[in-house]
Structures are given as C-alpha cells and as structure tokens.
Amino acid sequence: MDWFRDHLWETWLGVAVVLGVLEMFSLDLILIMLALGALVGMTAALLGVPVILQVLLAAAAALAALTLARPSIARRMHGGPELSLGHGKLVGQRGVVTEVITADSAGRIKLAGEIWSAVPLDETVTIEPGEPVEVIEIRGATAVVYPIATPGF
C-alpha cells in the first residue's frame, strides 16, 4: 500500500488507461467518463491534494461527465439523420399531373423526374393535367395524391 501512496498520480493514470481500453470494448461511453474522473484524480494527486479529496474530486468529475456530457455525446454518436429509403422518400414530395386522376381510373403524375401512376386520396376529387399534387402515400407502384391549392389571381 505504501507504493500506491507514493505513486498516487501514476495509479490514477493507470486506472484511467485501463478504463479507456475497456471502453473500446463496451462503446457505451460510461467507462470513458469514469476515466475522465480518474484523470481529475490524477491532476489532484499531482497538486498534492489529500487522498480522500482526490477520490471525491474524481467521483464528482465522473458523475458530472456521466450526467452532463454523456447524453448529448451518445445522442450524436448513436443517432444520425433520418434516412428515407426507396419509395418512402417520395412521401411529402410534390408532383404534376400528366393524365387525369379520378377515383375510377388511375392517372399519371411526374414525380422526382419519373412518371408514376396515381390515385386520389379523396375519391370525390378529379385532378386535371397540369395541377400540382402532394404525395400522401405510396401503395406498391401507385402514388396516393392530394391536389395542392394554387392561389388564383
């Protein structure tokens, strides 16, 4: 035990390194926050602070890092942009009617540079060519659309 007392900063550094290496296996950002606390303990040991205060400072720093820094870092690392793939990315986009769309017969729209078959969301509506529409849903290879009101002058 005398060696630890004589080499406190090295002990804190060793603990920080071990925790840092273990974090590489867990990747949950908890052990690295504890390692940061150990580095605070090492700094306190280098400044000649009593051992009990070193432990309290290390614990306070680790707790602060866990509660303040970890949540936002974890959100950034494990989160990411919402990716809309395939047909899902077309929902919410606007297109232009190229063939009349009625409840009885599917028409056609130009959407994202492609021609799609389309049916109206509201079955009582007829949408004429040239009118802008918004894609509400994709069902198979057919877009379910709703006309966008254009301001009349």
Tab-separated table of N, CA and C in Angstrom:
chain	number	residue	atom	x	y	z
A	1	MET	N	0.810	-1.198	0.000
A	1	MET	CA	0.000	0.000	0.000
A	1	MET	C	0.850	1.256	0.000
A	2	ASP	N	2.079	1.156	0.493
A	2	ASP	CA	2.934	2.347	0.515
A	2	ASP	C	3.293	2.792	-0.894
A	3	TRP	N	3.414	1.818	-1.811
A	3	TRP	CA	3.754	2.186	-3.184
A	3	TRP	C	2.648	3.044	-3.790
A	4	PHE	N	1.397	2.661	-3.571
A	4	PHE	CA	0.267	3.437	-4.096
A	4	PHE	C	0.265	4.841	-3.515
A	5	ARG	N	0.580	4.956	-2.224
A	5	ARG	CA	0.596	6.259	-1.580
A	5	ARG	C	1.726	7.128	-2.145
A	6	ASP	N	2.844	6.512	-2.469
A	6	ASP	CA	3.979	7.255	-3.011
A	6	ASP	C	3.816	7.559	-4.500
A	7	HIS	N	2.981	6.815	-5.169
A	7	HIS	CA	2.790	6.971	-6.612
A	7	HIS	C	1.306	7.161	-6.953
A	8	LEU	N	0.665	8.090	-6.288
A	8	LEU	CA	-0.768	8.279	-6.492
A	8	LEU	C	-1.112	8.720	-7.907
A	9	TRP	N	-0.376	9.649	-8.456
A	9	TRP	CA	-0.741	10.126	-9.788
A	9	TRP	C	-0.567	9.033	-10.826
A	10	GLU	N	0.464	8.175	-10.643
A	10	GLU	CA	0.653	7.068	-11.577
A	10	GLU	C	-0.486	6.047	-11.450
A	11	THR	N	-0.961	5.858	-10.234
A	11	THR	CA	-2.082	4.938	-10.011
A	11	THR	C	-3.339	5.457	-10.705
A	12	TRP	N	-3.619	6.755	-10.521
A	12	TRP	CA	-4.778	7.351	-11.192
A	12	TRP	C	-4.646	7.247	-12.710
A	13	LEU	N	-3.437	7.482	-13.214
A	13	LEU	CA	-3.210	7.377	-14.659
A	13	LEU	C	-3.425	5.947	-15.136
A	14	GLY	N	-2.950	4.969	-14.372
A	14	GLY	CA	-3.148	3.562	-14.725
A	14	GLY	C	-4.625	3.195	-14.754
A	15	VAL	N	-5.380	3.683	-13.766
A	15	VAL	CA	-6.820	3.430	-13.736
A	15	VAL	C	-7.485	4.050	-14.964
A	16	ALA	N	-7.092	5.279	-15.310
A	16	ALA	CA	-7.673	5.952	-16.478
A	16	ALA	C	-7.375	5.181	-17.765
A	17	VAL	N	-6.155	4.691	-17.903
A	17	VAL	CA	-5.783	3.954	-19.108
A	17	VAL	C	-6.570	2.643	-19.198
A	18	VAL	N	-6.659	1.925	-18.089
A	18	VAL	CA	-7.408	0.661	-18.088
A	18	VAL	C	-8.881	0.911	-18.443
A	19	LEU	N	-9.472	1.938	-17.847
A	19	LEU	CA	-10.863	2.260	-18.168
A	19	LEU	C	-11.021	2.672	-19.637
A	20	GLY	N	-10.043	3.414	-20.158
A	20	GLY	CA	-10.087	3.809	-21.562
A	20	GLY	C	-10.012	2.613	-22.495
A	21	VAL	N	-9.178	1.658	-22.176
A	21	VAL	CA	-9.060	0.449	-23.002
A	21	VAL	C	-10.343	-0.382	-22.913
A	22	LEU	N	-10.889	-0.512	-21.721
A	22	LEU	CA	-12.135	-1.266	-21.574
A	22	LEU	C	-13.289	-0.592	-22.312
A	23	GLU	N	-13.258	0.734	-22.405
A	23	GLU	CA	-14.306	1.454	-23.143
A	23	GLU	C	-14.305	1.063	-24.615
A	24	MET	N	-13.137	0.757	-25.152
A	24	MET	CA	-13.067	0.355	-26.560
A	24	MET	C	-13.842	-0.929	-26.826
A	25	PHE	N	-14.017	-1.742	-25.806
A	25	PHE	CA	-14.770	-2.973	-25.970
A	25	PHE	C	-16.262	-2.770	-25.717
A	26	SER	N	-16.610	-1.853	-24.828
A	26	SER	CA	-18.021	-1.676	-24.481
A	26	SER	C	-18.721	-0.646	-25.361
A	27	LEU	N	-18.049	0.431	-25.701
A	27	LEU	CA	-18.580	1.509	-26.551
A	27	LEU	C	-19.904	2.086	-26.049
A	28	ASP	N	-20.088	2.108	-24.733
A	28	ASP	CA	-21.309	2.695	-24.198
A	28	ASP	C	-21.060	4.045	-23.530
A	29	LEU	N	-19.837	4.532	-23.587
A	29	LEU	CA	-19.438	5.849	-23.095
A	29	LEU	C	-19.549	6.015	-21.583
A	30	ILE	N	-19.634	4.933	-20.848
A	30	ILE	CA	-19.660	5.048	-19.392
A	30	ILE	C	-18.242	4.961	-18.842
A	31	LEU	N	-17.493	3.979	-19.301
A	31	LEU	CA	-16.141	3.796	-18.784
A	31	LEU	C	-15.227	4.965	-19.136
A	32	ILE	N	-15.441	5.586	-20.283
A	32	ILE	CA	-14.608	6.726	-20.648
A	32	ILE	C	-14.889	7.919	-19.740
A	33	MET	N	-16.133	8.044	-19.284
A	33	MET	CA	-16.471	9.111	-18.345
A	33	MET	C	-15.821	8.849	-16.983
A	34	LEU	N	-15.755	7.586	-16.589
A	34	LEU	CA	-15.045	7.231	-15.362
A	34	LEU	C	-13.547	7.474	-15.515
A	35	ALA	N	-13.030	7.243	-16.706
A	35	ALA	CA	-11.616	7.522	-16.970
A	35	ALA	C	-11.337	9.016	-16.860
A	36	LEU	N	-12.268	9.840	-17.308
A	36	LEU	CA	-12.097	11.286	-17.149
A	36	LEU	C	-12.044	11.660	-15.678
A	37	GLY	N	-12.863	11.018	-14.863
A	37	GLY	CA	-12.812	11.235	-13.421
A	37	GLY	C	-11.464	10.831	-12.851
A	38	ALA	N	-10.919	9.727	-13.332
A	38	ALA	CA	-9.605	9.280	-12.874
A	38	ALA	C	-8.516	10.286	-13.256
A	39	LEU	N	-8.662	10.911	-14.416
A	39	LEU	CA	-7.687	11.939	-14.813
A	39	LEU	C	-7.776	13.163	-13.907
A	40	VAL	N	-8.980	13.493	-13.454
A	40	VAL	CA	-9.133	14.583	-12.484
A	40	VAL	C	-8.460	14.185	-11.171
A	41	GLY	N	-8.625	12.929	-10.746
A	41	GLY	CA	-7.940	12.432	-9.554
A	41	GLY	C	-6.436	12.493	-9.704
A	42	MET	N	-5.934	12.181	-10.905
A	42	MET	CA	-4.502	12.251	-11.162
A	42	MET	C	-4.002	13.693	-11.037
A	43	THR	N	-4.761	14.621	-11.596
A	43	THR	CA	-4.383	16.026	-11.514
A	43	THR	C	-4.363	16.491	-10.059
A	44	ALA	N	-5.353	16.060	-9.298
A	44	ALA	CA	-5.387	16.421	-7.875
A	44	ALA	C	-4.192	15.822	-7.141
A	45	ALA	N	-3.802	14.596	-7.493
A	45	ALA	CA	-2.638	13.966	-6.862
A	45	ALA	C	-1.358	14.726	-7.199
A	46	LEU	N	-1.237	15.175	-8.441
A	46	LEU	CA	-0.057	15.955	-8.833
A	46	LEU	C	0.027	17.275	-8.074
A	47	LEU	N	-1.130	17.833	-7.700
A	47	LEU	CA	-1.164	19.089	-6.954
A	47	LEU	C	-0.989	18.877	-5.451
A	48	GLY	N	-0.892	17.622	-5.014
A	48	GLY	CA	-0.656	17.319	-3.609
A	48	GLY	C	-1.897	17.356	-2.738
A	49	VAL	N	-3.057	17.183	-3.330
A	49	VAL	CA	-4.319	17.176	-2.592
A	49	VAL	C	-4.408	15.866	-1.800
A	50	PRO	N	-4.977	15.884	-0.592
A	50	PRO	CA	-5.114	14.644	0.187
A	50	PRO	C	-5.923	13.577	-0.570
A	51	VAL	N	-5.652	12.317	-0.244
A	51	VAL	CA	-6.233	11.188	-0.979
A	51	VAL	C	-7.760	11.214	-0.951
A	52	ILE	N	-8.353	11.477	0.198
A	52	ILE	CA	-9.815	11.464	0.277
A	52	ILE	C	-10.422	12.520	-0.634
A	53	LEU	N	-9.765	13.677	-0.724
A	53	LEU	CA	-10.252	14.729	-1.614
A	53	LEU	C	-10.035	14.355	-3.084
A	54	GLN	N	-8.959	13.630	-3.364
A	54	GLN	CA	-8.727	13.149	-4.736
A	54	GLN	C	-9.871	12.234	-5.171
A	55	VAL	N	-10.255	11.335	-4.278
A	55	VAL	CA	-11.333	10.393	-4.587
A	55	VAL	C	-12.649	11.150	-4.780
A	56	LEU	N	-12.917	12.124	-3.911
A	56	LEU	CA	-14.145	12.894	-4.042
A	56	LEU	C	-14.165	13.717	-5.330
A	57	LEU	N	-13.037	14.322	-5.678
A	57	LEU	CA	-12.966	15.093	-6.927
A	57	LEU	C	-13.134	14.189	-8.153
A	58	ALA	N	-12.492	13.014	-8.116
A	58	ALA	CA	-12.619	12.070	-9.228
A	58	ALA	C	-14.063	11.605	-9.376
A	59	ALA	N	-14.702	11.294	-8.253
A	59	ALA	CA	-16.096	10.840	-8.298
A	59	ALA	C	-17.013	11.954	-8.797
A	60	ALA	N	-16.787	13.183	-8.334
A	60	ALA	CA	-17.618	14.308	-8.774
A	60	ALA	C	-17.439	14.567	-10.270
A	61	ALA	N	-16.209	14.505	-10.755
A	61	ALA	CA	-15.959	14.731	-12.182
A	61	ALA	C	-16.591	13.629	-13.027
A	62	ALA	N	-16.472	12.377	-12.581
A	62	ALA	CA	-17.070	11.264	-13.330
A	62	ALA	C	-18.585	11.378	-13.340
A	63	LEU	N	-19.170	11.723	-12.200
A	63	LEU	CA	-20.620	11.881	-12.127
A	63	LEU	C	-21.097	13.037	-13.010
A	64	ALA	N	-20.357	14.137	-12.993
A	64	ALA	CA	-20.717	15.278	-13.844
A	64	ALA	C	-20.626	14.901	-15.324
A	65	ALA	N	-19.574	14.182	-15.690
A	65	ALA	CA	-19.420	13.768	-17.086
A	65	ALA	C	-20.541	12.812	-17.500
A	66	LEU	N	-20.910	11.900	-16.601
A	66	LEU	CA	-21.976	10.942	-16.912
A	66	LEU	C	-23.328	11.621	-17.069
A	67	THR	N	-23.596	12.619	-16.252
A	67	THR	CA	-24.923	13.242	-16.303
A	67	THR	C	-25.012	14.400	-17.282
A	68	LEU	N	-23.906	15.113	-17.491
A	68	LEU	CA	-23.963	16.293	-18.353
A	68	LEU	C	-23.471	16.049	-19.776
A	69	ALA	N	-22.359	15.371	-19.916
A	69	ALA	CA	-21.753	15.223	-21.244
A	69	ALA	C	-22.227	13.972	-21.987
A	70	ARG	N	-22.328	12.843	-21.292
A	70	ARG	CA	-22.619	11.579	-21.964
A	70	ARG	C	-23.921	11.574	-22.757
A	71	PRO	N	-25.042	12.104	-22.223
A	71	PRO	CA	-26.287	12.020	-23.006
A	71	PRO	C	-26.191	12.691	-24.378
A	72	SER	N	-25.607	13.878	-24.444
A	72	SER	CA	-25.540	14.543	-25.748
A	72	SER	C	-24.529	13.863	-26.674
A	73	ILE	N	-23.434	13.379	-26.123
A	73	ILE	CA	-22.447	12.671	-26.953
A	73	ILE	C	-23.041	11.371	-27.485
A	74	ALA	N	-23.737	10.644	-26.615
A	74	ALA	CA	-24.349	9.377	-27.046
A	74	ALA	C	-25.391	9.614	-28.120
A	75	ARG	N	-26.161	10.699	-27.974
A	75	ARG	CA	-27.175	11.013	-28.989
A	75	ARG	C	-26.518	11.285	-30.342
A	76	ARG	N	-25.420	12.009	-30.316
A	76	ARG	CA	-24.727	12.313	-31.580
A	76	ARG	C	-24.096	11.075	-32.197
A	77	MET	N	-23.519	10.236	-31.367
A	77	MET	CA	-22.828	9.053	-31.896
A	77	MET	C	-23.789	7.971	-32.355
A	78	HIS	N	-24.839	7.739	-31.582
A	78	HIS	CA	-25.742	6.642	-31.900
A	78	HIS	C	-26.933	7.087	-32.722
A	79	GLY	N	-27.144	8.375	-32.803
A	79	GLY	CA	-28.246	8.897	-33.604
A	79	GLY	C	-27.818	9.000	-35.055
A	80	GLY	N	-28.292	9.965	-35.703
A	80	GLY	CA	-27.948	10.166	-37.091
A	80	GLY	C	-29.140	10.717	-37.821
A	81	PRO	N	-28.940	11.074	-39.031
A	81	PRO	CA	-30.061	11.618	-39.787
A	81	PRO	C	-31.084	10.534	-40.091
A	82	GLU	N	-32.312	10.948	-40.155
A	82	GLU	CA	-33.356	10.029	-40.572
A	82	GLU	C	-33.173	9.765	-42.061
A	83	LEU	N	-33.024	8.541	-42.401
A	83	LEU	CA	-32.833	8.185	-43.794
A	83	LEU	C	-34.125	7.626	-44.360
A	84	SER	N	-34.620	8.267	-45.383
A	84	SER	CA	-35.783	7.744	-46.093
A	84	SER	C	-35.259	7.031	-47.321
A	85	LEU	N	-35.547	5.779	-47.392
A	85	LEU	CA	-35.035	4.984	-48.497
A	85	LEU	C	-36.181	4.510	-49.383
A	86	GLY	N	-35.857	4.258	-50.617
A	86	GLY	CA	-36.834	3.710	-51.551
A	86	GLY	C	-37.987	4.659	-51.783
A	87	HIS	N	-39.171	4.081	-51.812
A	87	HIS	CA	-40.362	4.876	-52.103
A	87	HIS	C	-40.743	5.793	-50.952
A	88	GLY	N	-40.296	5.486	-49.752
A	88	GLY	CA	-40.631	6.304	-48.601
A	88	GLY	C	-40.152	7.735	-48.721
A	89	LYS	N	-39.083	7.947	-49.472
A	89	LYS	CA	-38.576	9.311	-49.610
A	89	LYS	C	-39.459	10.170	-50.518
A	90	LEU	N	-40.371	9.552	-51.242
A	90	LEU	CA	-41.254	10.311	-52.122
A	90	LEU	C	-42.468	10.873	-51.394
A	91	VAL	N	-42.788	10.311	-50.227
A	91	VAL	CA	-43.943	10.797	-49.464
A	91	VAL	C	-43.667	12.230	-49.020
A	92	GLY	N	-44.626	13.098	-49.289
A	92	GLY	CA	-44.485	14.508	-48.946
A	92	GLY	C	-43.960	15.365	-50.084
A	93	GLN	N	-43.475	14.730	-51.151
A	93	GLN	CA	-42.986	15.494	-52.294
A	93	GLN	C	-44.144	15.919	-53.187
A	94	ARG	N	-43.846	16.887	-54.022
A	94	ARG	CA	-44.873	17.395	-54.951
A	94	ARG	C	-44.591	16.912	-56.361
A	95	GLY	N	-45.671	16.683	-57.063
A	95	GLY	CA	-45.573	16.275	-58.453
A	95	GLY	C	-46.600	17.032	-59.273
A	96	VAL	N	-46.586	16.778	-60.583
A	96	VAL	CA	-47.520	17.436	-61.502
A	96	VAL	C	-48.285	16.349	-62.251
A	97	VAL	N	-49.607	16.530	-62.334
A	97	VAL	CA	-50.458	15.554	-63.020
A	97	VAL	C	-50.200	15.629	-64.524
A	98	THR	N	-50.018	14.456	-65.148
A	98	THR	CA	-49.843	14.397	-66.602
A	98	THR	C	-51.053	13.771	-67.294
A	99	GLU	N	-51.816	12.921	-66.581
A	99	GLU	CA	-53.058	12.341	-67.077
A	99	GLU	C	-54.109	12.478	-65.980
A	100	VAL	N	-55.344	12.686	-66.370
A	100	VAL	CA	-56.430	12.907	-65.412
A	100	VAL	C	-56.469	11.792	-64.368
A	101	ILE	N	-56.647	12.222	-63.103
A	101	ILE	CA	-56.731	11.270	-61.995
A	101	ILE	C	-58.152	11.321	-61.436
A	102	THR	N	-58.818	10.172	-61.430
A	102	THR	CA	-60.162	10.068	-60.834
A	102	THR	C	-60.190	8.850	-59.922
A	103	ALA	N	-61.267	8.749	-59.174
A	103	ALA	CA	-61.414	7.591	-58.290
A	103	ALA	C	-61.612	6.312	-59.103
A	104	ASP	N	-62.185	6.445	-60.311
A	104	ASP	CA	-62.470	5.280	-61.144
A	104	ASP	C	-61.251	4.768	-61.897
A	105	SER	N	-60.367	5.689	-62.284
A	105	SER	CA	-59.193	5.253	-63.049
A	105	SER	C	-57.956	6.010	-62.570
A	106	ALA	N	-56.910	5.258	-62.442
A	106	ALA	CA	-55.647	5.870	-62.019
A	106	ALA	C	-55.115	6.739	-63.150
A	107	GLY	N	-54.569	7.867	-62.785
A	107	GLY	CA	-53.927	8.745	-63.751
A	107	GLY	C	-52.427	8.640	-63.628
A	108	ARG	N	-51.755	9.637	-64.143
A	108	ARG	CA	-50.288	9.646	-64.093
A	108	ARG	C	-49.820	10.999	-63.567
A	109	ILE	N	-48.681	10.947	-62.840
A	109	ILE	CA	-48.049	12.184	-62.379
A	109	ILE	C	-46.552	12.104	-62.670
A	110	LYS	N	-45.946	13.255	-62.793
A	110	LYS	CA	-44.491	13.314	-62.909
A	110	LYS	C	-43.980	13.655	-61.518
A	111	LEU	N	-43.178	12.749	-60.963
A	111	LEU	CA	-42.705	12.853	-59.596
A	111	LEU	C	-41.224	12.506	-59.558
A	112	ALA	N	-40.426	13.440	-59.092
A	112	ALA	CA	-38.977	13.230	-58.976
A	112	ALA	C	-38.373	12.787	-60.307
A	113	GLY	N	-38.851	13.363	-61.400
A	113	GLY	CA	-38.304	13.060	-62.715
A	113	GLY	C	-38.815	11.779	-63.339
A	114	GLU	N	-39.748	11.098	-62.689
A	114	GLU	CA	-40.285	9.840	-63.205
A	114	GLU	C	-41.803	9.951	-63.333
A	115	ILE	N	-42.359	9.117	-64.184
A	115	ILE	CA	-43.815	9.060	-64.332
A	115	ILE	C	-44.342	7.940	-63.443
A	116	TRP	N	-45.313	8.286	-62.588
A	116	TRP	CA	-45.923	7.346	-61.655
A	116	TRP	C	-47.416	7.263	-61.909
A	117	SER	N	-47.995	6.083	-61.681
A	117	SER	CA	-49.450	6.015	-61.679
A	117	SER	C	-49.900	6.589	-60.344
A	118	ALA	N	-51.094	7.215	-60.351
A	118	ALA	CA	-51.561	7.889	-59.149
A	118	ALA	C	-53.068	7.778	-59.010
A	119	VAL	N	-53.509	7.707	-57.762
A	119	VAL	CA	-54.936	7.724	-57.442
A	119	VAL	C	-55.148	8.839	-56.419
A	120	PRO	N	-56.362	9.414	-56.388
A	120	PRO	CA	-56.605	10.496	-55.435
A	120	PRO	C	-56.858	9.966	-54.025
A	121	LEU	N	-56.431	10.721	-53.032
A	121	LEU	CA	-56.727	10.377	-51.646
A	121	LEU	C	-58.223	10.527	-51.396
A	122	ASP	N	-58.776	11.638	-51.884
A	122	ASP	CA	-60.211	11.897	-51.773
A	122	ASP	C	-60.873	11.365	-53.041
A	123	GLU	N	-61.706	10.336	-52.907
A	123	GLU	CA	-62.296	9.675	-54.071
A	123	GLU	C	-63.328	10.522	-54.799
A	124	THR	N	-63.716	11.646	-54.241
A	124	THR	CA	-64.698	12.518	-54.908
A	124	THR	C	-64.022	13.574	-55.767
A	125	VAL	N	-62.715	13.602	-55.774
A	125	VAL	CA	-61.966	14.640	-56.482
A	125	VAL	C	-61.486	14.122	-57.828
A	126	THR	N	-61.538	14.988	-58.825
A	126	THR	CA	-60.921	14.730	-60.127
A	126	THR	C	-59.799	15.741	-60.270
A	127	ILE	N	-58.615	15.252	-60.597
A	127	ILE	CA	-57.449	16.142	-60.712
A	127	ILE	C	-57.034	16.191	-62.177
A	128	GLU	N	-57.021	17.384	-62.726
A	128	GLU	CA	-56.738	17.595	-64.148
A	128	GLU	C	-55.233	17.700	-64.410
A	129	PRO	N	-54.811	17.440	-65.671
A	129	PRO	CA	-53.393	17.578	-66.039
A	129	PRO	C	-52.895	18.996	-65.779
A	130	GLY	N	-51.644	19.075	-65.316
A	130	GLY	CA	-51.022	20.367	-65.039
A	130	GLY	C	-51.175	20.814	-63.589
A	131	GLU	N	-52.096	20.181	-62.844
A	131	GLU	CA	-52.306	20.574	-61.453
A	131	GLU	C	-51.216	19.974	-60.559
A	132	PRO	N	-50.750	20.747	-59.592
A	132	PRO	CA	-49.760	20.198	-58.652
A	132	PRO	C	-50.434	19.329	-57.594
A	133	VAL	N	-49.747	18.271	-57.201
A	133	VAL	CA	-50.263	17.364	-56.177
A	133	VAL	C	-49.159	17.054	-55.172
A	134	GLU	N	-49.592	16.632	-54.001
A	134	GLU	CA	-48.648	16.187	-52.986
A	134	GLU	C	-48.845	14.701	-52.759
A	135	VAL	N	-47.747	13.966	-52.644
A	135	VAL	CA	-47.814	12.516	-52.428
A	135	VAL	C	-48.064	12.269	-50.936
A	136	ILE	N	-49.151	11.570	-50.651
A	136	ILE	CA	-49.528	11.256	-49.277
A	136	ILE	C	-49.027	9.879	-48.875
A	137	GLU	N	-49.010	8.966	-49.840
A	137	GLU	CA	-48.645	7.586	-49.546
A	137	GLU	C	-48.222	6.910	-50.845
A	138	ILE	N	-47.409	5.875	-50.727
A	138	ILE	CA	-47.059	5.039	-51.882
A	138	ILE	C	-47.610	3.651	-51.603
A	139	ARG	N	-48.467	3.163	-52.483
A	139	ARG	CA	-49.021	1.809	-52.377
A	139	ARG	C	-48.518	1.008	-53.569
A	140	GLY	N	-47.537	0.179	-53.308
A	140	GLY	CA	-46.939	-0.580	-54.412
A	140	GLY	C	-46.253	0.362	-55.378
A	141	ALA	N	-46.752	0.420	-56.617
A	141	ALA	CA	-46.190	1.318	-57.623
A	141	ALA	C	-47.137	2.468	-57.930
A	142	THR	N	-48.075	2.735	-57.022
A	142	THR	CA	-49.055	3.795	-57.229
A	142	THR	C	-48.951	4.827	-56.119
A	143	ALA	N	-48.911	6.074	-56.513
A	143	ALA	CA	-48.860	7.172	-55.547
A	143	ALA	C	-50.278	7.595	-55.189
A	144	VAL	N	-50.534	7.772	-53.919
A	144	VAL	CA	-51.803	8.330	-53.457
A	144	VAL	C	-51.552	9.815	-53.262
A	145	VAL	N	-52.308	10.639	-53.990
A	145	VAL	CA	-52.003	12.066	-54.032
A	145	VAL	C	-53.198	12.928	-53.601
A	146	TYR	N	-52.880	14.150	-53.273
A	146	TYR	CA	-53.899	15.122	-52.916
A	146	TYR	C	-53.563	16.417	-53.636
A	147	PRO	N	-54.549	17.064	-54.268
A	147	PRO	CA	-54.245	18.292	-55.004
A	147	PRO	C	-53.817	19.422	-54.071
A	148	ILE	N	-52.871	20.202	-54.544
A	148	ILE	CA	-52.406	21.365	-53.801
A	148	ILE	C	-53.128	22.575	-54.336
A	149	ALA	N	-53.725	23.314	-53.443
A	149	ALA	CA	-54.459	24.509	-53.859
A	149	ALA	C	-53.474	25.561	-54.346
A	150	THR	N	-53.712	26.055	-55.540
A	150	THR	CA	-52.868	27.126	-56.082
A	150	THR	C	-53.655	28.429	-55.977
A	151	PRO	N	-53.004	29.503	-55.555
A	151	PRO	CA	-53.721	30.771	-55.432
A	151	PRO	C	-54.168	31.288	-56.792
A	152	GLY	N	-55.424	31.686	-56.874
A	152	GLY	CA	-55.938	32.215	-58.143
A	152	GLY	C	-55.788	33.721	-58.189
A	153	PHE	N	-55.403	34.227	-59.351
A	153	PHE	CA	-55.204	35.673	-59.499
A	153	PHE	C	-56.302	36.289	-60.310
